[in-house]
XYZ file of C-alpha atoms in Angstrom:
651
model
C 0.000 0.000 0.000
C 2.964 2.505 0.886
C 4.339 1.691 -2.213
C 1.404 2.774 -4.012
C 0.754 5.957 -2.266
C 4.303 6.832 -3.351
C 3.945 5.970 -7.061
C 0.670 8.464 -6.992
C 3.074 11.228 -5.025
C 5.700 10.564 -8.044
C 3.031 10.855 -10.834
C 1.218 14.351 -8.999
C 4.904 15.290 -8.985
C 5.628 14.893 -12.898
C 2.235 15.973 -13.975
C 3.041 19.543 -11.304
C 6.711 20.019 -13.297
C 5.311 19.784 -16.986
C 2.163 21.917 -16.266
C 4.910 24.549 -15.364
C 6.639 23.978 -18.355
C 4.057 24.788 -20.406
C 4.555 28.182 -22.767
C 2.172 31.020 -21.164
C 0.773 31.299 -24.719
C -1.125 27.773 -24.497
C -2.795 29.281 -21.503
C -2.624 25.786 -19.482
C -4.210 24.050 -22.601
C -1.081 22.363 -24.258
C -1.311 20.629 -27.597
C -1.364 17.316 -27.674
C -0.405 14.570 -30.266
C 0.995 16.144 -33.782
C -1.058 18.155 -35.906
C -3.935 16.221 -38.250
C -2.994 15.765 -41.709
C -6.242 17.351 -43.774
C -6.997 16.140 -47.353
C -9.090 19.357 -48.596
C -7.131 21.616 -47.114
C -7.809 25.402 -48.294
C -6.499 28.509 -47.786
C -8.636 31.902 -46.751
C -8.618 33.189 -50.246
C -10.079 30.536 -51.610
C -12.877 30.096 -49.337
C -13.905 33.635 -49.622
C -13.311 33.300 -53.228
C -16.289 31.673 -53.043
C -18.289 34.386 -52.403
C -20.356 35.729 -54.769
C -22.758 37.872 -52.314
C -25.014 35.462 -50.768
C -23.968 33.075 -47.823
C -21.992 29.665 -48.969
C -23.150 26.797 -47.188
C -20.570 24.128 -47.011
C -21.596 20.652 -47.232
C -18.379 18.724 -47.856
C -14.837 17.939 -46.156
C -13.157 21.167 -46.166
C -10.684 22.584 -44.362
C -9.198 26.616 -44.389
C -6.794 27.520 -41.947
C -5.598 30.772 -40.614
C -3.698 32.243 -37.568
C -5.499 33.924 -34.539
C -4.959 37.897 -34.034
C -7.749 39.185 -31.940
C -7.503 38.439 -28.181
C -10.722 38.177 -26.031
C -9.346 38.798 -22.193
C -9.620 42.406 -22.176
C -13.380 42.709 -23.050
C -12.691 44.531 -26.409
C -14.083 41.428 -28.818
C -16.627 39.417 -28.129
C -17.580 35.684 -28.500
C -15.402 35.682 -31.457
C -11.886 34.861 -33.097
C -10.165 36.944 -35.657
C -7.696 35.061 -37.856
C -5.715 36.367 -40.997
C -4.230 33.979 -44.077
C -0.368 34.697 -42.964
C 1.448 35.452 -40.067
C 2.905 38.770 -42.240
C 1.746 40.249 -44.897
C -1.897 38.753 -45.119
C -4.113 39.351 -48.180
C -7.413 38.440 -46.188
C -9.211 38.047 -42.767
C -12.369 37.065 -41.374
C -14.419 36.552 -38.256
C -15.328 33.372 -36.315
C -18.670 33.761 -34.638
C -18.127 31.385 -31.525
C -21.293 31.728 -28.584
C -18.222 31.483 -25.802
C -16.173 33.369 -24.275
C -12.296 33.518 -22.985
C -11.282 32.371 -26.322
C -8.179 33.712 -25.760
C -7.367 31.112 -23.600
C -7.174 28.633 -26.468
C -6.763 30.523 -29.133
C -4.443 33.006 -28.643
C -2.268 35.033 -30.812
C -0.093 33.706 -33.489
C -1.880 30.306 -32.849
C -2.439 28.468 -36.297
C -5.895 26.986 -36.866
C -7.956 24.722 -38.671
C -11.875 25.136 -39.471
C -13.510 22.001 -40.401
C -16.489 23.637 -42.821
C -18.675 21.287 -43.278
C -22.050 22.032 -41.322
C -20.982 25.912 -41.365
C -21.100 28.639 -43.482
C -19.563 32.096 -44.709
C -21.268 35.278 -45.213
C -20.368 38.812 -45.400
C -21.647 41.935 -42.099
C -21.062 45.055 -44.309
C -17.262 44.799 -45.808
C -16.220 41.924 -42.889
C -16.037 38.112 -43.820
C -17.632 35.748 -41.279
C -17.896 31.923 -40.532
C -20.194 30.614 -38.191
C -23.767 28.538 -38.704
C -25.912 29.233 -41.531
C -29.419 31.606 -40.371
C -31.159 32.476 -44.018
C -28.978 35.227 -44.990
C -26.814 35.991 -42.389
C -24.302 33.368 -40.094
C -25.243 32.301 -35.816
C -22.395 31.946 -33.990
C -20.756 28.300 -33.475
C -22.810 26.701 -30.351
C -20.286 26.629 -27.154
C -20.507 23.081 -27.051
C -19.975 22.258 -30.476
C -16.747 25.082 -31.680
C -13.981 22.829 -30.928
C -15.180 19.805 -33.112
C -14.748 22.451 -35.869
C -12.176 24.338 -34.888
C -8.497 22.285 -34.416
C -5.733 24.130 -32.329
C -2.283 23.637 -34.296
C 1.417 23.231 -32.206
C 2.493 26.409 -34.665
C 2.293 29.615 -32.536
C 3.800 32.546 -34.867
C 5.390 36.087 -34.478
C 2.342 38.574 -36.107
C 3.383 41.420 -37.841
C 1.489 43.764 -38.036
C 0.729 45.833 -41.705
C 2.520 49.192 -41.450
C -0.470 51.645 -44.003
C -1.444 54.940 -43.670
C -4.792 55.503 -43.259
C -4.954 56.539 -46.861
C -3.841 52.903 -47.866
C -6.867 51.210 -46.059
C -8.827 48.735 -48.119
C -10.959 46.418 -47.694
C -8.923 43.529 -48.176
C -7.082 44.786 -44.880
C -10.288 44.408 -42.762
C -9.993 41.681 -40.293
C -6.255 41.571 -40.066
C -3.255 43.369 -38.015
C -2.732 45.823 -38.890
C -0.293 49.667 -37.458
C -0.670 52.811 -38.491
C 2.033 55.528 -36.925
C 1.876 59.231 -36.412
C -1.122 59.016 -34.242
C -2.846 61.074 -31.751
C -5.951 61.283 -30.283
C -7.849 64.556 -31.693
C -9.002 65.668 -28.612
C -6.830 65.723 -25.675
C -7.608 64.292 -22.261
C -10.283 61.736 -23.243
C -10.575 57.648 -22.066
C -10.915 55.051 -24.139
C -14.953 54.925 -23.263
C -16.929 55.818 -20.801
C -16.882 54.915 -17.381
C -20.276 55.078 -16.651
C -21.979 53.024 -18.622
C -21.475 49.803 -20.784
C -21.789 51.629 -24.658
C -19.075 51.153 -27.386
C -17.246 54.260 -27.972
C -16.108 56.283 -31.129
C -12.406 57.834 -30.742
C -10.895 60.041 -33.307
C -7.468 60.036 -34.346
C -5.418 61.950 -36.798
C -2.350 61.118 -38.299
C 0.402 63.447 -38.389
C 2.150 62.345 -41.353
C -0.629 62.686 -43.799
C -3.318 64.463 -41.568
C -6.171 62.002 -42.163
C -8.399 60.971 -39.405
C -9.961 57.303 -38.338
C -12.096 56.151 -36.064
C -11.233 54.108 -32.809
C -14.116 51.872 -31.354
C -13.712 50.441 -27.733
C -16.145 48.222 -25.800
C -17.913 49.757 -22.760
C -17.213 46.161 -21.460
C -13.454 46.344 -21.908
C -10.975 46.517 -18.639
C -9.371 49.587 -20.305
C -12.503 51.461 -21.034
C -11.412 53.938 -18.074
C -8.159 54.285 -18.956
C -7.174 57.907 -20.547
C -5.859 57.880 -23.896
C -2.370 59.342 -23.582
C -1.610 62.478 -24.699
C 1.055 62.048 -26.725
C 1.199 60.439 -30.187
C 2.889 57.445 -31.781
C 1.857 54.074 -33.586
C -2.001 52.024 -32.925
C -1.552 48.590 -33.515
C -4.753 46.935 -34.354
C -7.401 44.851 -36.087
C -8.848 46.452 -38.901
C -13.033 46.525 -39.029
C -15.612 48.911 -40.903
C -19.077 50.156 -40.368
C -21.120 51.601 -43.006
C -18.112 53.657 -45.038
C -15.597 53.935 -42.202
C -12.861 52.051 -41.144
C -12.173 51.906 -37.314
C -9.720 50.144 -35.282
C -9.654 47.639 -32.408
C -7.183 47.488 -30.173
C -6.852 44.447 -27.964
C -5.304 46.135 -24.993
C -3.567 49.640 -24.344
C -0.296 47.558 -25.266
C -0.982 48.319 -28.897
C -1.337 52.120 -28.459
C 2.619 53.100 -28.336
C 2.676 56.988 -27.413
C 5.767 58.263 -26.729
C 6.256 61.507 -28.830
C 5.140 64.861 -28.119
C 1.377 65.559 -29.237
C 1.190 67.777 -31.733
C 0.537 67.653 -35.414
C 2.325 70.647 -36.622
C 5.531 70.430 -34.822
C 8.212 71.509 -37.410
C 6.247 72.447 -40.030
C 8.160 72.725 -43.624
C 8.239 76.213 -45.495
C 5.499 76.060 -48.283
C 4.288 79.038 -50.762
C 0.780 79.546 -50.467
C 0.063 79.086 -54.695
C 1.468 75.846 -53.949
C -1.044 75.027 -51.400
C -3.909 76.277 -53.348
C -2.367 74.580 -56.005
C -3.473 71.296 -53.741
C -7.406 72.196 -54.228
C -8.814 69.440 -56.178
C -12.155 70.751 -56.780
C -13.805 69.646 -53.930
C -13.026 69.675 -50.169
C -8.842 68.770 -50.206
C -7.010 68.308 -47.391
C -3.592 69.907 -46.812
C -1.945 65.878 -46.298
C 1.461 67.657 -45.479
C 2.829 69.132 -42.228
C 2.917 72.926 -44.383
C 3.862 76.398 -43.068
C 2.881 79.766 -44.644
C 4.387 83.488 -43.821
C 1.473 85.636 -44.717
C 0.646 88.885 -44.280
C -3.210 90.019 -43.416
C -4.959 92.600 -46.046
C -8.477 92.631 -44.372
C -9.091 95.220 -41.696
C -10.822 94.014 -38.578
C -11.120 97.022 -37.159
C -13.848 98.733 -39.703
C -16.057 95.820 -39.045
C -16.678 94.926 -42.936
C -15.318 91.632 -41.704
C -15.905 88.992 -39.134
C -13.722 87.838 -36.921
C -13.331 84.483 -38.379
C -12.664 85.575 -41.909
C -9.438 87.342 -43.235
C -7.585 87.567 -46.281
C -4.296 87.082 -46.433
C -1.068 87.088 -48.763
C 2.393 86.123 -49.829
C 4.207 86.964 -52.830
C 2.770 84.006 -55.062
C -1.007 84.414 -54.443
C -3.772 85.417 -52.071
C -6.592 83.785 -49.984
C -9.637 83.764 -47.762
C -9.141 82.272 -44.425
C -12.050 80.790 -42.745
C -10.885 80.730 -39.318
C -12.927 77.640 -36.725
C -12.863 80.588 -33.836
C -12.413 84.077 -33.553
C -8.919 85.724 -33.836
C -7.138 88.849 -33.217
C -5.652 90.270 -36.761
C -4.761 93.444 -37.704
C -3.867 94.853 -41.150
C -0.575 94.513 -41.510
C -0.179 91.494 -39.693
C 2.395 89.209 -40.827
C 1.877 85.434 -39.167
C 3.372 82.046 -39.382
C 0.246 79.737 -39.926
C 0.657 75.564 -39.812
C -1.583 74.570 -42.661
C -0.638 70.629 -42.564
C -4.631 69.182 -41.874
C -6.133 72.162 -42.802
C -9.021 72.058 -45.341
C -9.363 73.880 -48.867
C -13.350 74.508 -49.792
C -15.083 76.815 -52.423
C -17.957 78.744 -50.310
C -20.353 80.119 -53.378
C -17.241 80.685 -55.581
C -14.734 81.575 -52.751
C -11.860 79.390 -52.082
C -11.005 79.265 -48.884
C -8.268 77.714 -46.144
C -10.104 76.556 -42.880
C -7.994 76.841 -39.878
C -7.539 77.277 -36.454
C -6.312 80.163 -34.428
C -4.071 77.788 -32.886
C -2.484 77.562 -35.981
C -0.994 80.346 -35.777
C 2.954 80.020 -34.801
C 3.322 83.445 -34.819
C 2.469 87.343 -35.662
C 4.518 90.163 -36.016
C 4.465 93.365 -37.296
C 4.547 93.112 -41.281
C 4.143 95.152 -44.377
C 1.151 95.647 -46.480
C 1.856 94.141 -49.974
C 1.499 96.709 -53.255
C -1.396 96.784 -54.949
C -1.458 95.019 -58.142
C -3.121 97.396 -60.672
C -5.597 95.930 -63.600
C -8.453 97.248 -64.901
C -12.524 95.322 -63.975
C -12.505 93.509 -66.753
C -9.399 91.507 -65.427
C -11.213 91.549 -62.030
C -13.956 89.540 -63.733
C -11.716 86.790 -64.545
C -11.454 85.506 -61.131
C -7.303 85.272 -61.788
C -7.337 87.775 -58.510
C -9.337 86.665 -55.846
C -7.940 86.561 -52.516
C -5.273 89.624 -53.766
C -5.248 93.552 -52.988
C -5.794 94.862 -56.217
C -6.161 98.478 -57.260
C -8.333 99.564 -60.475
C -8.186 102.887 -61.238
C -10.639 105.050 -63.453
C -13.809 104.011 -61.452
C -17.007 105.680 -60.236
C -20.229 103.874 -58.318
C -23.209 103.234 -60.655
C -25.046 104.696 -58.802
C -24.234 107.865 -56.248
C -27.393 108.587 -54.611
C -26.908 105.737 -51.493
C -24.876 104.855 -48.846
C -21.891 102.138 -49.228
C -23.931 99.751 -46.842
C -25.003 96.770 -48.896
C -24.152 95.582 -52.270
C -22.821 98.579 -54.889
C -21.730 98.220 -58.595
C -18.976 100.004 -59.763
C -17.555 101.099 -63.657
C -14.924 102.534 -65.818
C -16.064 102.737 -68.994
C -19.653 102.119 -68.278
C -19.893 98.602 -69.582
C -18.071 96.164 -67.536
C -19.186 96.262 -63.619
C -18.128 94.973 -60.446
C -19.774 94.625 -57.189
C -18.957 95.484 -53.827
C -20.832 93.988 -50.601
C -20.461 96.144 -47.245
C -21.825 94.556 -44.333
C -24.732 96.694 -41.873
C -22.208 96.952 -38.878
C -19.366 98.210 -41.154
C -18.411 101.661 -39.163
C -18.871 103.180 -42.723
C -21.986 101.554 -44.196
C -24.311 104.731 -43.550
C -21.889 106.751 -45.384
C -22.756 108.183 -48.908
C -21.030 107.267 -51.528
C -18.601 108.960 -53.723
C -20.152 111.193 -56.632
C -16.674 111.738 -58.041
C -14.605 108.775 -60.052
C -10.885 107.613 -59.116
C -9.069 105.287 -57.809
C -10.740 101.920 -55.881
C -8.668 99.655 -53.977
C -9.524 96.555 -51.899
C -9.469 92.429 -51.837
C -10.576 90.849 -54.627
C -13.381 88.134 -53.408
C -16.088 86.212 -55.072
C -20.024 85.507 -54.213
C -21.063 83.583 -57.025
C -19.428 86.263 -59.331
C -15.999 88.213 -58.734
C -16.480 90.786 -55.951
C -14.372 93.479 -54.600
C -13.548 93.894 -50.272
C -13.408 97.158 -49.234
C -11.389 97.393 -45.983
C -12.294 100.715 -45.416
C -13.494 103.884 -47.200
C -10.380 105.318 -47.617
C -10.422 102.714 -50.340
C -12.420 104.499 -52.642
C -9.724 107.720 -53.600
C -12.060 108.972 -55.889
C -11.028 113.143 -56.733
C -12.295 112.735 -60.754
C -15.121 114.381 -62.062
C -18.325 111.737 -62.524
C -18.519 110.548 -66.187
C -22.142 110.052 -67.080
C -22.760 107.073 -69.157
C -25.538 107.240 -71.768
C -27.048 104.548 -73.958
C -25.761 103.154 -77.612
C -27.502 103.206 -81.059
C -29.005 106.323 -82.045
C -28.893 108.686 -79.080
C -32.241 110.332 -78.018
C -30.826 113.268 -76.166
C -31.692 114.408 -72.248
C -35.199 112.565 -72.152
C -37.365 110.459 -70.626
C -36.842 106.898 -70.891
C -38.090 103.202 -70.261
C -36.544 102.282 -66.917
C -38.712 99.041 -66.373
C -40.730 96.518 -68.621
C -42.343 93.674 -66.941
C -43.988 90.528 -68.692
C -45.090 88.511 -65.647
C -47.337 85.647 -65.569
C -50.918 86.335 -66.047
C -51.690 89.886 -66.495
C -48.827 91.289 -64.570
C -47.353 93.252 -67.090
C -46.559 97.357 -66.777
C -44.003 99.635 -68.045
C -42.158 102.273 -66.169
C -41.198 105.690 -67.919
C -38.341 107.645 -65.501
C -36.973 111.336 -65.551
C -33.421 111.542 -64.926
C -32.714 114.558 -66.987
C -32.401 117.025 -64.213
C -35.243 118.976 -64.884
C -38.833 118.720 -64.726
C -40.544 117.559 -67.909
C -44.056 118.692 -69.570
C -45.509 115.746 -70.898
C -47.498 117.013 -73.577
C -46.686 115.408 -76.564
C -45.331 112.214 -75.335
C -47.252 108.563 -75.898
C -46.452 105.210 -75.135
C -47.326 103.028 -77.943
C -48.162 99.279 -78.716
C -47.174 97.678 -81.725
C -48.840 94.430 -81.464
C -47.927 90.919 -83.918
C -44.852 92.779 -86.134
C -47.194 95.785 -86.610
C -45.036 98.705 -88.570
C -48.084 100.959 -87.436
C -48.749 102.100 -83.487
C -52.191 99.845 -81.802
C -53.239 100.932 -78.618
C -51.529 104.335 -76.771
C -51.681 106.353 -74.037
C -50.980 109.888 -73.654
C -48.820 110.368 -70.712
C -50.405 113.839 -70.064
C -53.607 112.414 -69.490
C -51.748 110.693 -66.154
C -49.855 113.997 -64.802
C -48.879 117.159 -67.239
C -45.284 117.223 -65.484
C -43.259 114.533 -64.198
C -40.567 116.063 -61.617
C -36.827 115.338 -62.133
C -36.250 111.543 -60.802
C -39.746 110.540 -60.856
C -41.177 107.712 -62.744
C -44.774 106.684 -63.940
C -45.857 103.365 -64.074
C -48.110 101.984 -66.465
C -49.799 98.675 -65.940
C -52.228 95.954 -67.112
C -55.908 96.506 -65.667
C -56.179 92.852 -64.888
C -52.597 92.658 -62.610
C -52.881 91.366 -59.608
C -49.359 91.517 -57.900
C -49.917 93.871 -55.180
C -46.442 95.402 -56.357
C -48.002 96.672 -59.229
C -51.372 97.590 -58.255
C -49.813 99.333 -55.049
C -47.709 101.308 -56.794
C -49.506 104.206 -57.760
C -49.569 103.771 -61.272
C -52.502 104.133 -64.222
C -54.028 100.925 -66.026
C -53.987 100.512 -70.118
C -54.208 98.539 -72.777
C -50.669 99.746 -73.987
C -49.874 96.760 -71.510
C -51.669 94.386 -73.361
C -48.285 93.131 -74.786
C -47.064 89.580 -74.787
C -43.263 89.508 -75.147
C -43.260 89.040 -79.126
C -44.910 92.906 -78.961
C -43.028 96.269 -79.503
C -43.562 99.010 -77.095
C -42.136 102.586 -77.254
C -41.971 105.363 -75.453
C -42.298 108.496 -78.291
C -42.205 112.169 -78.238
C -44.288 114.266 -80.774
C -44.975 110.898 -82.560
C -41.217 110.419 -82.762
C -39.795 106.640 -81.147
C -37.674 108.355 -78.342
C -36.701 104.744 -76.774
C -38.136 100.781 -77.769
C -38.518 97.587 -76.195
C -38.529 95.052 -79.078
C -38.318 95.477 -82.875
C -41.044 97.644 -84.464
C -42.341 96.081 -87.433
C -40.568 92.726 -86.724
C -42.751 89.680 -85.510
C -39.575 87.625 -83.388
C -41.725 84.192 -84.226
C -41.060 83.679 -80.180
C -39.733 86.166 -78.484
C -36.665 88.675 -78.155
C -33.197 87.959 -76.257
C -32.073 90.313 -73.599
C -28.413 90.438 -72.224
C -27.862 86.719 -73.164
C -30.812 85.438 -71.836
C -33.001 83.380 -74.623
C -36.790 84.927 -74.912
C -35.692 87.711 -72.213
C -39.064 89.551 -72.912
C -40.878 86.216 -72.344
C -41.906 86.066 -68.796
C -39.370 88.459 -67.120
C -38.565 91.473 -65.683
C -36.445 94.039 -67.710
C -34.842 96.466 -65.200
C -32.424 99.264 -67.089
C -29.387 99.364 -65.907
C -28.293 102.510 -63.052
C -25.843 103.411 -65.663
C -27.931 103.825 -68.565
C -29.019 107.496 -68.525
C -31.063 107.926 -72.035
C -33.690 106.022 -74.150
C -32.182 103.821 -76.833
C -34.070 103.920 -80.306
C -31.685 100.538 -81.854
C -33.306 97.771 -79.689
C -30.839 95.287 -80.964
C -27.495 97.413 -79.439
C -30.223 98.144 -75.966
C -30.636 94.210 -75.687
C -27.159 93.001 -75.993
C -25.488 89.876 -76.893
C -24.572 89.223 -73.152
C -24.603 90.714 -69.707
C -21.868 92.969 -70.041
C -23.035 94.496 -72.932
C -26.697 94.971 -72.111
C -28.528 98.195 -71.067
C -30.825 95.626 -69.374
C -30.673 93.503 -66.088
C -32.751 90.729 -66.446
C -34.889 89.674 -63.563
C -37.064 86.437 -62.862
C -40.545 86.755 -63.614
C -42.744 88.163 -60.843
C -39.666 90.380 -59.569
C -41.523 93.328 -59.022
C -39.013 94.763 -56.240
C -38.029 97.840 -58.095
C -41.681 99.172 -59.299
C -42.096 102.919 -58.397
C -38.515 103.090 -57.840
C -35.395 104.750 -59.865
């Protein structure tokens, strides 16, 4: 009997030494016996090969193999094993859907598998590859009493290596697998992994400082480490690759993976860049600056008139000029030369407007700097858009129109033709100021809202000493007279005319008629006799003249007289005439169009619109053809939509 007692001490003994022998990896489950020999043996390509986007059901002897990466002990994957095709450079990965947990225990990393298919199936959760048990169109996970009849454990335990990528160089084919990217930080500072609190997975957002891209983190509100702060610092994230609707996120498997050791910061020694070569970068949609850039610029906007907020500025080197769109506000003053760290900043149009959205903290630094020269050109290079974002200077130049204030949006000219427009905001300090009479010299930021602008930083902008050159209309001049001002063909019977005085003096207005020439009529239809309405009309007064059956409260509020002069219908002449005399024409006499006539560009312009003459056109225009224009520029006409009554009653 004593001798048997101490052959049972010897055996506890032996069985006690060899347990602690045992490779930490195998988690006290050691492999036993030499690996199974497997006739069908496949690899993970060619099982997801099979794939063709419904679920594959497999109903024969095959085997796939793969090695473990994921690691369940942490919390941070659940009742599941991830395994890649090879132990470096893998080409595929997928999920095993296993209802157990502490997998880790005999699965762990490196470990080399083998998943007996038969009885299981693969299918496809967004862009990630899964095996588990078939469920109509989707897989069940493995039951916990059945997994390891599928699923052999090999004696191979590899080294992993994890993919080095960007986050640029993320595919699909790199879901499911190991993978590091390096350069990251968290983008907010000060943050844990989750939350906590409570037990929901958490979205993370990193950035990379070598090419400024962002990606998603995702931790488990179960996880160990959920608590644990992200460090502030930046470095490399080692982890398994997944995706969710269109973005890829990454799971670690503990805080071992996150390596921060460098100093946080994305734009610490930023390179020396021109700014045309980062606007250069603009791709035609929103482009991120994917380099760690720095730009010396100097500020043109002035803060201080309040013409612009305190998140906007324009700024400039000697290779081009730009809009900043700044994410707070910031302290600039004209003049201002800064150091700015562009690398993650974004390029974006806003209605025509590129634009560089930054940061304040951006900024590296400001000194003192001086204001750039003006580069001189005339409006019609202004219209090009080959200037925006650059302190220009035009000179020649009077306002349109020099009977309001600079508050608002005003046009300017030099030679009467080709315009440009300036916007001043309401809480400019000079926006209740009138505007210049004279003509001169305009200087400011060239901009764009849908169409070139011009910034004014400040009235001293507008150096304007010249006497005012008065711009009259083409063809055959009428002389100082009354004119058309506004013709209106709106739907139903919202039509009128609108005759204005902007000769200086008052006018009698016997002898002068409005006339229809209806259907390519050589000979006047219906008239009215404007001295029927009022015998004088005062110096800047108009009369309007509109269709009895109008019902736009514009029109039939504004004081006006009804008459079938207005009984027009786009194809119809109309003309204002003086002792029987054609003083000024809307449309061809004697000339049926067959549709209707084009205004300024715009196809059938007296079809359903409203004609409004422009504030630089001072006399009538008997040659309807030069009065219409081939295009905008060229026009006497602005051409409204129809029903734009705004201007009725007003010159």
């Amino acid at each position: 009997m004593k001798k048997i007692n101490l052959y049972k001490i010897f055996a506890i003994l032996f069985i006690a030494i060899s347990a602690s022998c045992v490779d930490n990896n195998d988690f006290e489950l050691p492999t036993i016996g030499p690996d199974k020999q497997y006739e069908n043996l496949k690899s993970l390509d060619e099982i997801i090969a099979q794939y063709n986007g419904d679920p594959v059901e497999f109903n024969e002897d095959v085997t796939v193999y793969g090695y473990v990466v994921s690691d369940d002990r942490e919390g941070n994957f659940f009742k599941s094993i991830i395994i890649q095709d090879k132990p470096e450079n893998p080409t595929v990965g997928l999920e095993v859907r296993i209802d157990d947990t502490n997998l880790g225990a005999r699965y762990n990393v490196g470990r080399k598998v083998y998943i007996k298919l038969k009885g299981l199936a693969l299918s496809k959760y967004f862009a990630s590859f899964q095996i588990g048990v078939l469920n109509g169109n989707s897989t069940d996970r493995i039951d916990a009493n059945e997994y390891i009849s599928y699923i052999d454990r090999s004696s191979e335990i590899v080294d992993i290596v994890p993919t080095t990528l960007t986050i640029g160089e993320l595919t699909d084919n790199h879901i499911n697998t190991l993978v590091k990217i390096e350069g990251l930080q968290s983008e907010e500072k000060g943050l844990t992994y989750a939350n906590p609190d409570d037990t929901f997975s958490v979205n993370r957002n990193f950035v990379s400082c070598e090419t400024f891209e962002s990606i998603i983190m995702r931790t488990s509100g179960f996880s160990t480490f959920k608590s644990y702060p992200i460090p502030d610092k930046k470095g490399s994230v080692t982890a398994i690759l997944g995706k969710f609707s269109s973005d890829y996120q990454l799971y670690i498997r503990d805080t071992n993976d996150v390596n921060f050791t460098e100093e946080y910061g994305c734009n610490n020694n930023p390179t020396d860049a021109s700014l045309a070569e980062v606007k250069a970068l603009y791709t035609g949609s929103e482009t991120t600056v994917t380099q760690n850039l720095k730009l010396k610029l100097v500020i043109t906007s002035d803060l201080s008139t309040d013409n612009i907020s305190n998140q906007n500025a324009f700024a400039q080197d000697a290779t081009a000029g730009i809009a900043l769109r700044f994410s707070d506000a910031y302290d600039l003053k004209l003049g201002d030369e800064i150091e700015i760290a562009v690398g993650g900043a974004k390029l974006s149009e806003y209605n025509g407007l590129l634009q560089l959205n930054v940061s304040p903290s951006n900024i590296l630094s400001t000194t003192a700097g001086t204001l750039p020269t003006p580069e001189v050109i005339t409006i019609a290079q202004a219209l090009t858009g080959d200037y925006q974002g650059k302190l220009v200077q035009i000179e020649g130049v009077q306002f349109k129109d020099t009977t309001g204030t600079y508050g608002g949006s005003n046009t300017f000219t030099s030679d009467c033709t080709d315009e440009l427009t300036t916007y001043v905001r309401s809480q400019a300090t000079f926006a209740n100021n009138s505007v210049s009479n004279k003509k001169g010299t305009l200087t400011g930021v060239m901009s764009d809202f849908n169409g070139a602008q011009i910034y004014l930083r400040n009235e001293a902008d507008v150096n304007f000493t010249e006497d005012y050159t008065t711009c009259g209309g083409g063809g055959t001049p009428s002389g100082d007279d009354l004119y058309i001002s506004e013709y209106a063909e709106g739907s139903s019977n919202n039509k009128y005319i609108e005759i204005y005085n902007g000769t200086g003096s008052d006018v009698d207005l016997t002898n002068y008629t409005v006339g229809l020439y209806a259907n390519g009529s050589a000979t006047v239809g219906n008239t009215i006799d404007l001295s029927t309405i009022k015998s004088t009309l005062a110096d800047g007064e108009v009369i309007v003249i509109y269709n009895g059956g109008a019902s736009d409260a514009a029109i039939t509020g504004s004081g006006g007289t009804t008459s079938t002069v207005t009984y027009f219908n786009g194809d119809d002449a109309i003309a204002l005439l003086k002792s029987g005399t054609v003083i000024d024409v809307v449309g061809n006499i004697g000339e049926d169009p067959g549709s209707y006539w084009a205004v300024a560009g715009v196809a059938d312009g007296t079809k359903e619109h409203t004609l409004v003459r422009k504030a630089s056109i001072t006399k009538g225009n008997t040659d309807w053809t030069a009065s219409a224009g081939t295009d905008a520029a060229s026009s006497e006409w602005e051409v409204k939509a129809q029903d734009d009554f705004t201007s009725i009653g007003v010159r």
